[in-house]
Tab-separated table of C-alpha atoms and ligand atoms in Angstrom:
chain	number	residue	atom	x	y	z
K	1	UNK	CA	-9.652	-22.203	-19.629
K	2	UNK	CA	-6.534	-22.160	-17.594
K	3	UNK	CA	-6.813	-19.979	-14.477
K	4	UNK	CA	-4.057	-17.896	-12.867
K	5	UNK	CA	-3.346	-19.190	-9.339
K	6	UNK	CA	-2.218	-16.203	-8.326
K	7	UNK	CA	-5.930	-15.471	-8.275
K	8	UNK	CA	-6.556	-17.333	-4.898
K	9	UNK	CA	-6.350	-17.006	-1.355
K	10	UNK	CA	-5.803	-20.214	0.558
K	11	UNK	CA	-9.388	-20.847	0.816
K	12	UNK	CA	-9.848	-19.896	-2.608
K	13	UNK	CA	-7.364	-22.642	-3.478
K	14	UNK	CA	-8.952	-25.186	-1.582
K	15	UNK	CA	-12.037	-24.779	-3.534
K	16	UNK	CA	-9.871	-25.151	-6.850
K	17	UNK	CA	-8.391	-28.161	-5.684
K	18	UNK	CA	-11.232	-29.816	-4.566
K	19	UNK	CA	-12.701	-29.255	-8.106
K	20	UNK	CA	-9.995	-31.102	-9.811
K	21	UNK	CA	-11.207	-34.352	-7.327
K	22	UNK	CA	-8.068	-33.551	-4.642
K	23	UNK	CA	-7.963	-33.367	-0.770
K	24	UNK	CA	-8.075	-29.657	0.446
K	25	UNK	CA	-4.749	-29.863	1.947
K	26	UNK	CA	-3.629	-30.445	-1.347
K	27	UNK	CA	-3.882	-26.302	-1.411
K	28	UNK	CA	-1.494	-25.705	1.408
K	29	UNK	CA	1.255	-27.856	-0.376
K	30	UNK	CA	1.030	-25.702	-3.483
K	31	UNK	CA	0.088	-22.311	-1.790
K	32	UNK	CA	3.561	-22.961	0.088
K	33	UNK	CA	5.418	-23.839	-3.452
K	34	UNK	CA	4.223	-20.507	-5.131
K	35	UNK	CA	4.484	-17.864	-2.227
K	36	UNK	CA	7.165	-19.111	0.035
K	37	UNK	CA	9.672	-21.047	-2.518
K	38	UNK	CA	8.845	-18.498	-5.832
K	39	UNK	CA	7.889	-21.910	-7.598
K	40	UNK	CA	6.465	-21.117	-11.071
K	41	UNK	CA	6.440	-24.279	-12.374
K	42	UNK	CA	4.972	-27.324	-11.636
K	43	UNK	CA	7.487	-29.824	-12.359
K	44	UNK	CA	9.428	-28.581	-9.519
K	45	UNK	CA	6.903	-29.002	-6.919
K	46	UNK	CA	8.293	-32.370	-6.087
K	47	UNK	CA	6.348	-33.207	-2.769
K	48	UNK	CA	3.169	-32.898	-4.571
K	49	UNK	CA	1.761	-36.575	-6.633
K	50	UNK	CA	2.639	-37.024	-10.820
K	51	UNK	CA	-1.235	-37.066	-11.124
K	52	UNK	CA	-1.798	-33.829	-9.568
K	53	UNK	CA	1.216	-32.144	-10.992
K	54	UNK	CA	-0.293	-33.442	-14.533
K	55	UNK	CA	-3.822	-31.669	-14.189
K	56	UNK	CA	-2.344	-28.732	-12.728
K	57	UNK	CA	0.050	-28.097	-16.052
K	58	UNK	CA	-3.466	-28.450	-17.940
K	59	UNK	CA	-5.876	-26.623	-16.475
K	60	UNK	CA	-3.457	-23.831	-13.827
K	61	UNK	CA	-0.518	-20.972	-14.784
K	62	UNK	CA	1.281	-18.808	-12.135
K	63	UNK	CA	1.343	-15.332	-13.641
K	64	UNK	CA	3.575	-13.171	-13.103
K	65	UNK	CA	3.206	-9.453	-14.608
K	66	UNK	CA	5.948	-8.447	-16.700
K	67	UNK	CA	8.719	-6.487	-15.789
K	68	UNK	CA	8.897	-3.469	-18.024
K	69	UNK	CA	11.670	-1.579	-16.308
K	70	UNK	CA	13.632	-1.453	-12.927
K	71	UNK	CA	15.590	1.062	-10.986
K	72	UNK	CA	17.801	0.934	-8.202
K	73	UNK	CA	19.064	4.026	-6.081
K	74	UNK	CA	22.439	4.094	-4.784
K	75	UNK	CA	20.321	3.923	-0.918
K	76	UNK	CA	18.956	-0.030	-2.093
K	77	UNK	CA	15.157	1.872	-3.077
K	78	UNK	CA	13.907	-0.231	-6.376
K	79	UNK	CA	10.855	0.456	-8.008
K	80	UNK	CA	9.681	-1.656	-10.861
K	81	UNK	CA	7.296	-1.032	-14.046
K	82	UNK	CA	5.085	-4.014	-14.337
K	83	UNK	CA	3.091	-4.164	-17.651
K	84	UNK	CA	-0.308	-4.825	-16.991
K	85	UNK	CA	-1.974	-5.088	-20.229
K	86	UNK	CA	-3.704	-2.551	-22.761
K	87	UNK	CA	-0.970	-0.027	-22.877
K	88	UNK	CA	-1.197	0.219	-18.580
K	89	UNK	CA	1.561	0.471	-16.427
K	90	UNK	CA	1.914	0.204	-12.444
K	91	UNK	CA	4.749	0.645	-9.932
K	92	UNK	CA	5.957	-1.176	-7.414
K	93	UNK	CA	8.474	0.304	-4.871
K	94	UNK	CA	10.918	-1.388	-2.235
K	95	UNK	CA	11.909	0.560	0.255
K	96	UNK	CA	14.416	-1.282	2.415
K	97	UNK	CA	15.479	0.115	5.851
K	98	UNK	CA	17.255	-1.021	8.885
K	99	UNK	CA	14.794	-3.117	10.447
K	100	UNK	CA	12.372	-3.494	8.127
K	101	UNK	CA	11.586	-3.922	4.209
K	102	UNK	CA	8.624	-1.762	2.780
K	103	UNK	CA	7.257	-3.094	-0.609
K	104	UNK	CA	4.555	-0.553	-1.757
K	105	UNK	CA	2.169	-1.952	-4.126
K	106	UNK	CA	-0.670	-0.644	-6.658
K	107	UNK	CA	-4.447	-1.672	-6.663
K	108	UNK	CA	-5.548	-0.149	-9.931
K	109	UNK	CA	-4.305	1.083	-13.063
K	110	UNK	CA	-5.066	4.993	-12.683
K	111	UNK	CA	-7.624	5.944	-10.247
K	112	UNK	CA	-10.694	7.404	-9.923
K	113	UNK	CA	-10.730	9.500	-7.065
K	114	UNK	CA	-9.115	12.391	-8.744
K	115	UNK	CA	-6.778	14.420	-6.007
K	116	UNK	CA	-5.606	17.182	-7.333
K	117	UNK	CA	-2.425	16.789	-5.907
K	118	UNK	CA	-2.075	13.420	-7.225
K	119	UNK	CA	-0.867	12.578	-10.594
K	120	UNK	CA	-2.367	9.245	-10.741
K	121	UNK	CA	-5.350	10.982	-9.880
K	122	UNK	CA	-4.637	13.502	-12.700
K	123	UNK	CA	-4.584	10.824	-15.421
K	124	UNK	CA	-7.701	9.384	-14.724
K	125	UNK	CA	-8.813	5.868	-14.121
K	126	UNK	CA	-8.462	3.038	-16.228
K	127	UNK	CA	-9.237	-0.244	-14.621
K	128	UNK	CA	-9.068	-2.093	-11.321
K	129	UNK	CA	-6.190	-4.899	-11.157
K	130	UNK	CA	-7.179	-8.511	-9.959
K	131	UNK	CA	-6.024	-10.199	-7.033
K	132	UNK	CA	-3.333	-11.780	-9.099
K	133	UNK	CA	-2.003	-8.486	-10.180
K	134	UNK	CA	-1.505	-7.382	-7.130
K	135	UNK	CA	-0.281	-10.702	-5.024
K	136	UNK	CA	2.272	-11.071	-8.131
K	137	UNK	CA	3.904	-7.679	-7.386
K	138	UNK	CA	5.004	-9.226	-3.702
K	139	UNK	CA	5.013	-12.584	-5.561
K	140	UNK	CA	8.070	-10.863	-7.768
K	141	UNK	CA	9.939	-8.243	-5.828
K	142	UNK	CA	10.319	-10.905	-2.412
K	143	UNK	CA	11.502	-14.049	-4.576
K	144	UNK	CA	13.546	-11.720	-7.073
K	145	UNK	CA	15.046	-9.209	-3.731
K	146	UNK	CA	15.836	-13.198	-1.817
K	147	UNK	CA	18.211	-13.959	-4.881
K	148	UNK	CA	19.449	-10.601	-5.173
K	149	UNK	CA	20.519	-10.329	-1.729
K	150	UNK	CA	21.249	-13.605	-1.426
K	151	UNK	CA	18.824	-14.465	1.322
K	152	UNK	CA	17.025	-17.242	2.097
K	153	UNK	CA	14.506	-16.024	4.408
K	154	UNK	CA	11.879	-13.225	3.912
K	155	UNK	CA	12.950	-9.843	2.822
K	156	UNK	CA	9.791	-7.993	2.371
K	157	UNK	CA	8.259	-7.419	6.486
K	158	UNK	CA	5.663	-4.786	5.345
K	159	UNK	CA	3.394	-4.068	3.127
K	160	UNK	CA	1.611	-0.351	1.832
K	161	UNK	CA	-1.240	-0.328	-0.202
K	162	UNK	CA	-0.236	3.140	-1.102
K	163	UNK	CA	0.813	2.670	-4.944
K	164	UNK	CA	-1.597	3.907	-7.606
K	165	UNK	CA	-5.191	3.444	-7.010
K	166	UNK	CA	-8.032	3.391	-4.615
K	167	UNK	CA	-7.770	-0.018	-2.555
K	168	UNK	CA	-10.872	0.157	-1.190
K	169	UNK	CA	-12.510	1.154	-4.607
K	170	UNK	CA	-11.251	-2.142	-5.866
K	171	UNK	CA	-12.342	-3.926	-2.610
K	172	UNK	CA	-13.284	-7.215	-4.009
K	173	UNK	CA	-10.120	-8.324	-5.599
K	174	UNK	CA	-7.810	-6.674	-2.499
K	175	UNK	CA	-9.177	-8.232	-0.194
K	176	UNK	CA	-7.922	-11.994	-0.995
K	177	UNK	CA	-4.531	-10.590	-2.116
K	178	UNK	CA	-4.561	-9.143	1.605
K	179	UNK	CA	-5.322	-12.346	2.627
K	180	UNK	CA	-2.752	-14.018	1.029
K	181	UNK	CA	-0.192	-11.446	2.163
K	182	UNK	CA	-1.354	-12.385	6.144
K	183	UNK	CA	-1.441	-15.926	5.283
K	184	UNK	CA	1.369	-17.956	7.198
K	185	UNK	CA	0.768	-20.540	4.578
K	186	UNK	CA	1.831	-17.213	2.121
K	187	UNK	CA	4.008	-14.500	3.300
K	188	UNK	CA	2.889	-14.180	7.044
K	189	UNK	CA	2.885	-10.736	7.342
K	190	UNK	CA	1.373	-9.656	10.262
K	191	UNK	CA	-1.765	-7.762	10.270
K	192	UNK	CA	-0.278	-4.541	11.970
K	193	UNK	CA	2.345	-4.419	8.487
K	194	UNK	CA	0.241	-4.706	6.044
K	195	UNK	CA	-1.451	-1.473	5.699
K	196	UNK	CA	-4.026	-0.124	3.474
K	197	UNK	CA	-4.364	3.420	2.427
K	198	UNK	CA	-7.495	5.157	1.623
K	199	UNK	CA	-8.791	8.787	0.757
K	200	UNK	CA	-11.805	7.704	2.332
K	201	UNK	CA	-14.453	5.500	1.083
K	202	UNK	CA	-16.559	5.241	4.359
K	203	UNK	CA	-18.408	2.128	3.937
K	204	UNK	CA	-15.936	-0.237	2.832
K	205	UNK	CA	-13.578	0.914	5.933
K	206	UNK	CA	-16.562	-0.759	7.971
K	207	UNK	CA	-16.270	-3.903	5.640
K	208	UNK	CA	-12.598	-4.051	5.980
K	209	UNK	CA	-13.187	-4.374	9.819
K	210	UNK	CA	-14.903	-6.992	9.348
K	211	UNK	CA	-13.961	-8.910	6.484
K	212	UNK	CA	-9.693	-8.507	7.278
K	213	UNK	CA	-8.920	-6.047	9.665
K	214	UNK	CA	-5.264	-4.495	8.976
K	215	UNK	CA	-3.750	-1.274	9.963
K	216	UNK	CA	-5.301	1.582	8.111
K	217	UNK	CA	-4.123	5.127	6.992
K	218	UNK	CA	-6.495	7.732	5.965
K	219	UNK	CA	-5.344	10.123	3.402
K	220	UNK	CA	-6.915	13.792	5.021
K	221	UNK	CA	-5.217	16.546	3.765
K	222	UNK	CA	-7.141	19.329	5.012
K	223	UNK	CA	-9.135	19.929	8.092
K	224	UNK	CA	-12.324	21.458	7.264
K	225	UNK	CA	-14.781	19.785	4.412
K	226	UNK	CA	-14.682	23.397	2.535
K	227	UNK	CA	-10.440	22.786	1.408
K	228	UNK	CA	-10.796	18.620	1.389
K	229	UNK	CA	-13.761	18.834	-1.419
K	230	UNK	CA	-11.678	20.706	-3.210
K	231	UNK	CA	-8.109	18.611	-2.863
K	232	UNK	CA	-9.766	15.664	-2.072
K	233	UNK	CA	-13.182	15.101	-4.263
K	234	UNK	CA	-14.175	12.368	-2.842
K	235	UNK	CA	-14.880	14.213	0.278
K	236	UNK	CA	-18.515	15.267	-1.310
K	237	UNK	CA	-19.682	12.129	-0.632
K	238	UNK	CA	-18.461	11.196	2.486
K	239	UNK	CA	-17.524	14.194	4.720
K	240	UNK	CA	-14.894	14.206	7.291
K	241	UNK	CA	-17.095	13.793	10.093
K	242	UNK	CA	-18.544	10.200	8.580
K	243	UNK	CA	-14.353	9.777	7.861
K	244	UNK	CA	-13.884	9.809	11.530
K	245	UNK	CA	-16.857	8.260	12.830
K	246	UNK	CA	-15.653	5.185	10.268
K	247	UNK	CA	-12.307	5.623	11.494
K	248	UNK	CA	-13.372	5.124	15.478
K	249	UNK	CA	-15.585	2.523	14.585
K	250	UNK	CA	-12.489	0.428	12.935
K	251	UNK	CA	-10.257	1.052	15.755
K	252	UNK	CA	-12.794	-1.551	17.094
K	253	UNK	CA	-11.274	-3.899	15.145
K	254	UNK	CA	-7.924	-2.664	14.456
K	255	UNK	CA	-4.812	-4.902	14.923
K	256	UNK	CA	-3.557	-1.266	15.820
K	257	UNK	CA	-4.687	1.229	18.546
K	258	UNK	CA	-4.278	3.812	15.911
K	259	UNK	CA	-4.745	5.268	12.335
K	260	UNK	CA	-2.889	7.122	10.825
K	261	UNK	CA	-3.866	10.428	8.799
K	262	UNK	CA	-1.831	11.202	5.541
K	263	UNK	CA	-1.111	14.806	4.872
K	264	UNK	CA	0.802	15.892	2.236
K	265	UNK	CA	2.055	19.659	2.801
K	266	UNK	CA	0.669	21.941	0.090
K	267	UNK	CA	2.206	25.188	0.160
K	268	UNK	CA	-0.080	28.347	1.000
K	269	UNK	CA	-3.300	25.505	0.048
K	270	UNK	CA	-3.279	23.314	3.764
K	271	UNK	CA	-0.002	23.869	5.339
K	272	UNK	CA	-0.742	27.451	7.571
K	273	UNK	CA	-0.773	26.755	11.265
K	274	UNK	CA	-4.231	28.060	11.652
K	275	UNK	CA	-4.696	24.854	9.384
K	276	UNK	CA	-2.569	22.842	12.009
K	277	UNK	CA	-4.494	24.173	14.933
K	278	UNK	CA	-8.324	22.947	12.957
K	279	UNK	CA	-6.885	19.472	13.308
K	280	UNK	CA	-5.741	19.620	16.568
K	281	UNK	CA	-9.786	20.602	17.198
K	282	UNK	CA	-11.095	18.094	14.734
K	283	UNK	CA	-8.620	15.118	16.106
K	284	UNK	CA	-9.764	15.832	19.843
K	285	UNK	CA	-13.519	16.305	18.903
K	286	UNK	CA	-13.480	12.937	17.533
K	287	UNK	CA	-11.319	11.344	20.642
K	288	UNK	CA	-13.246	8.453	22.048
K	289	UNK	CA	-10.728	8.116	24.388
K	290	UNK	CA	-6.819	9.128	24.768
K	291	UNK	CA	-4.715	9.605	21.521
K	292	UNK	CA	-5.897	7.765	18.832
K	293	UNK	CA	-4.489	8.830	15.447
K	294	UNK	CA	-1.030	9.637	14.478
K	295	UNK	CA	0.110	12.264	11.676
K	296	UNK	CA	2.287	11.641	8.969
K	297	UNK	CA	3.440	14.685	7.219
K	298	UNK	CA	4.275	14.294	3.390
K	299	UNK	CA	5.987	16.291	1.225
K	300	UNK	CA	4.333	17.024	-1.852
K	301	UNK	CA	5.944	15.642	-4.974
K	302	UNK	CA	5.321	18.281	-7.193
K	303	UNK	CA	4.104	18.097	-10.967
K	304	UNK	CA	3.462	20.385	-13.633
K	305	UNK	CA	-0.371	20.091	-14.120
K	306	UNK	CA	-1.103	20.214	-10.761
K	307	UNK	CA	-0.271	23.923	-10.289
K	308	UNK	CA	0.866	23.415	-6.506
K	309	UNK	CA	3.961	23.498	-4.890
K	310	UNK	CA	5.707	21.973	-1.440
K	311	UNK	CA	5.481	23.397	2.175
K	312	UNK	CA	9.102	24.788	2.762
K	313	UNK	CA	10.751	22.329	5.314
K	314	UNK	CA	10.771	24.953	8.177
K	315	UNK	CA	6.817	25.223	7.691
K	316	UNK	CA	6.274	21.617	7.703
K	317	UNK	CA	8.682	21.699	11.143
K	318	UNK	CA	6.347	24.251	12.138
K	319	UNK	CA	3.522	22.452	11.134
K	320	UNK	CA	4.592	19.803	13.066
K	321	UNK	CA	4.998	21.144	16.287
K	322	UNK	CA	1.767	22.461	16.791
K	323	UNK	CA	0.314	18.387	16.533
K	324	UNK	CA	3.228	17.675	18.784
K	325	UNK	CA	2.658	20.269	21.537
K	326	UNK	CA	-0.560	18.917	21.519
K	327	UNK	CA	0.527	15.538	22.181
K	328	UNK	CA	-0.392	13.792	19.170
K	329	UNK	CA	2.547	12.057	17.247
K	330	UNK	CA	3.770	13.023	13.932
K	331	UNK	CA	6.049	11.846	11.665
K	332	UNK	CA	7.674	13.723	8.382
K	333	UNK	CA	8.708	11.814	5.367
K	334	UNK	CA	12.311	12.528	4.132
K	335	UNK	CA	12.977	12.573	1.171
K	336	UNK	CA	15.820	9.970	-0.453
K	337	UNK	CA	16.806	8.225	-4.071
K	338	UNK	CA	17.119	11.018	-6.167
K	339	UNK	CA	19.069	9.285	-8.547
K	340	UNK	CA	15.813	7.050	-9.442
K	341	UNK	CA	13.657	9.725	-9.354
K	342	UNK	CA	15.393	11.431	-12.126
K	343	UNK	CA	15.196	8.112	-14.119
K	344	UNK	CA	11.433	7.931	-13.619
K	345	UNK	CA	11.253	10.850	-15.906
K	346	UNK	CA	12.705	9.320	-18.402
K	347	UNK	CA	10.821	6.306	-18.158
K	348	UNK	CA	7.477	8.367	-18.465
K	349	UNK	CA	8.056	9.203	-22.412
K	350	UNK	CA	8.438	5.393	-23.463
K	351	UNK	CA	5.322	4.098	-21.954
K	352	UNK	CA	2.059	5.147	-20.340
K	353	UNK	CA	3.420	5.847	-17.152
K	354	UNK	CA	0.273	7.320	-15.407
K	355	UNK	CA	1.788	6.873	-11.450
K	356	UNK	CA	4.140	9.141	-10.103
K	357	UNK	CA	4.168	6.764	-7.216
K	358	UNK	CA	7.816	6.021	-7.756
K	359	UNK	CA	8.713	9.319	-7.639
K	360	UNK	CA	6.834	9.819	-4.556
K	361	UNK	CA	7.508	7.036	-2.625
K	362	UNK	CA	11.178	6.425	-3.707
K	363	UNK	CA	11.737	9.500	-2.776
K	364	UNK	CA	10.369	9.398	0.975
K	365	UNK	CA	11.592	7.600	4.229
K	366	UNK	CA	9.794	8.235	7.417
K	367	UNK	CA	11.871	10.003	10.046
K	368	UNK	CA	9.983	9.912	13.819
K	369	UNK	CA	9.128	13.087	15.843
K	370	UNK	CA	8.285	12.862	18.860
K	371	UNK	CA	5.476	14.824	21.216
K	372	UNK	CA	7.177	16.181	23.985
K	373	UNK	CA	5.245	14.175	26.539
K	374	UNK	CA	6.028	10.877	25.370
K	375	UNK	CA	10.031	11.279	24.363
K	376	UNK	CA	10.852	8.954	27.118
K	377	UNK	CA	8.805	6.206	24.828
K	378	UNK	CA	10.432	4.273	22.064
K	379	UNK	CA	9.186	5.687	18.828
K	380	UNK	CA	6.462	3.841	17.689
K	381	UNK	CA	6.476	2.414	14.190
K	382	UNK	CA	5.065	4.365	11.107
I	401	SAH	N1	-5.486	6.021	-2.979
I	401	SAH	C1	-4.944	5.812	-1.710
I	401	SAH	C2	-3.584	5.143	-1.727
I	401	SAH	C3	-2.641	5.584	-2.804
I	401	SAH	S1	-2.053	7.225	-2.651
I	401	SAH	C4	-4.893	7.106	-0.906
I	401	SAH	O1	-5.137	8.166	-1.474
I	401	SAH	O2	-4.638	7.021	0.289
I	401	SAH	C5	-0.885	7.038	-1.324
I	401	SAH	C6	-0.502	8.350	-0.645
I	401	SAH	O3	0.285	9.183	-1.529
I	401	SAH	C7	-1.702	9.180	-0.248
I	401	SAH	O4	-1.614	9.626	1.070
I	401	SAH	C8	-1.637	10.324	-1.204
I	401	SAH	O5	-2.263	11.436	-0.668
I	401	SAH	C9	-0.158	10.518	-1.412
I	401	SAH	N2	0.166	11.299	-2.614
I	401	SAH	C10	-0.484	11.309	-3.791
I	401	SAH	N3	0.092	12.167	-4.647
I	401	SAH	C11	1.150	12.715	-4.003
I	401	SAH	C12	2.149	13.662	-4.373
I	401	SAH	N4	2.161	14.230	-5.585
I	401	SAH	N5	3.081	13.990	-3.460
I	401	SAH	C13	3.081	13.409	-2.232
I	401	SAH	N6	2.166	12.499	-1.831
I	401	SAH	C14	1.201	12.161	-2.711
I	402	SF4	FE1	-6.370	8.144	-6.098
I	402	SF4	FE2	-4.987	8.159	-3.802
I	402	SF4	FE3	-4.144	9.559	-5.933
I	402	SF4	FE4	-6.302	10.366	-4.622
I	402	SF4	S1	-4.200	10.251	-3.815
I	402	SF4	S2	-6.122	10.220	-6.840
I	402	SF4	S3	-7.210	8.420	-4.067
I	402	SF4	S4	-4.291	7.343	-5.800
């Protein structure tokens, strides 16, 4: 049987070379060839011996997923529609900016979770993608976005597990595709860019301390357990006061002195400022010490079954300045590539397009607010 490396972290690697009779170091010669050079086959992997290069083509593939569609927006946002098998789609979404290059990535084809703001959520889950599936999404979009732009060095500086899915539902296969992404043998990201987004499952934020510590963002969306079981179902089994004991205990371990907290502005459902003024409680009930969470404020992306609609902008500005004035820093997404969003729709009648994520994430850039204590402070990175 020929397995996908694509599959492996370094270590992971080591183990397959040593069972084909090779030195371990072996690995870090052909870890380099696939991640940093794009190498697909092994022909070109000149540095590496006939012999080896022989077994490899017998018993090895790199596997890329299949590209079913791509869009660019006239601001450089691409998002592609990788086939994954069975009728399943996922997306994949660039989001280039000044100083930095955002690839958001998918863990699972649908999800379980079930937001009710979420159309991924609405469709249901279908099945978790390996850690293949999801190292080949950076695997494609930084070796395709080098030749596009005509760059030789890296493109792609962070990384957001915030595509369709659960991460940590699908813990066992992200876990060596985040190691691969933090690998400087791979892409040598660094831990504080490569984060993972959750809605919450308690014990496997304690694992991810342990096991690879990157920065974390907490999808919370309401401030009492009352609205979150409702919007967030997930919340029945592990309330928000377990959320942010889990989150304090992985500050512990954090590569950042923060998490962040998701909150996507549902108009009339979490968006009042009594609503605004329950976190502000909740945030500084749970303060070990200092600041320790930021807000980022998301505009909902509205779709038919969910029956909800956006904040207006002036009550997520309002919204926002209550955190600020009480010192905690928020950010708002901004909305941008229109032009691609309208061509997800279209995309959504040819094949089983069960993300939205495009249309949500193309559609968003960060802008920073500030707290009025700390303007004289550079503004810290989403
Ligand atoms: N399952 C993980 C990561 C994927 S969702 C999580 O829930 O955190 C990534 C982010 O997109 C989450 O914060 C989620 O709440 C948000 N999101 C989902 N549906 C949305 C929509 N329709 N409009 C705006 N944001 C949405
Ligand atoms: Fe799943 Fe995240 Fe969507 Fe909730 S918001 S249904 S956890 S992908």
């Amino acid at each position: 049987m020929t397995v996908n490396l694509l599959d492996y972290d370094l270590e992971g690697l080591a183990v397959f070379c040593e069972r084909l009779g090779e030195k371990r170091y072996r690995a870090i010669q052909l870890f380099r060839w696939i991640h940093q050079k794009g190498a697909r086959q092994f022909d070109e992997m000149s540095d590496l011996a006939k012999s080896l290069r022989e077994k490899l083509a017998t018993t090895a593939v790199v596997k890329p997923l299949e590209v079913l569609s791509q869009h660019i927006s006239e601001d450089g946002t691409i998002k592609w529609l990788f086939d994954v098998g069975g009728g399943d789609a996922v997306e994949t979404v660039f989001i280039p900016e000044d100083d930095r290059g955002t690839l958001c990535i998918s863990s699972q084809a649908g999800c379980a979770v079930g937001c009710r703001f979420c159309s991924t959520g609405h469709q249901g889950f279908s099945r978790n993608l390996t850690t293949g599936e999801i190292v080949a999404q950076l695997w494609f979009a930084e070796h395709f976005l080098r030749q596009h732009l005509g760059r030789q060095e890296r493109v792609i500086s962070n990384v957001v597990m915030m595509g369709m899915g659960e991460p940590l539902q699908n813990y066992s296969e992200l876990v060596p595709a985040l190691k691969v992404m933090l690998d400087d043998h791979g892409y040598g990201l660094s831990r504080r860019r490569v984060t993972v987004s959750t809605s919450g499952v308690v014990p496997m934020i304690d694992r991810l301390a342990l096991d690879c510590p990157v920065a974390l963002a907490v999808s919370l969306h309401a401030p009492d357990d009352a609205l979150r079981d409702n919007l967030v179902p997930l919340n029945r089994k592990y309330p928000i006061a377990e959320l942010l004991d889990a989150c304090n205990r992985y500050l512990g371990h954090a590569p950042r002195d923060f998490i962040t907290f998701e909150y996507c502005m549902l108009d009339g459902v979490n968006d009042q400022l009594a609503h605004a003024q329950q976190l502000v409680e909740l945030v500084k009930a749970h303060a070990t010490g200092g600041v320790w969470c930021k807000f980022n404020l998301i505009p909902f992306n509205p779709f038919p079954a969910s029956g909800l609609h956006k904040s207006s902008k002036e009550q997520v500005l309002k919204f926002a300045k209550v955190l600020l004035d009480a010192g905690i820093v928020t950010t708002v997404r901004k909305t941008r590539g229109d032009d691609i969003d309208a061509a997800c729709g279209q995309l959504a009648g040819d094949v089983k397009d069960r993300t939205g994520v495009a249309s949500r994430m193309a559609r968003q850039r960060t802008i920073m607010l500030q707290p009025v204590a700390s303007l004289a402070s550079p503004p810290a990175e989403l």
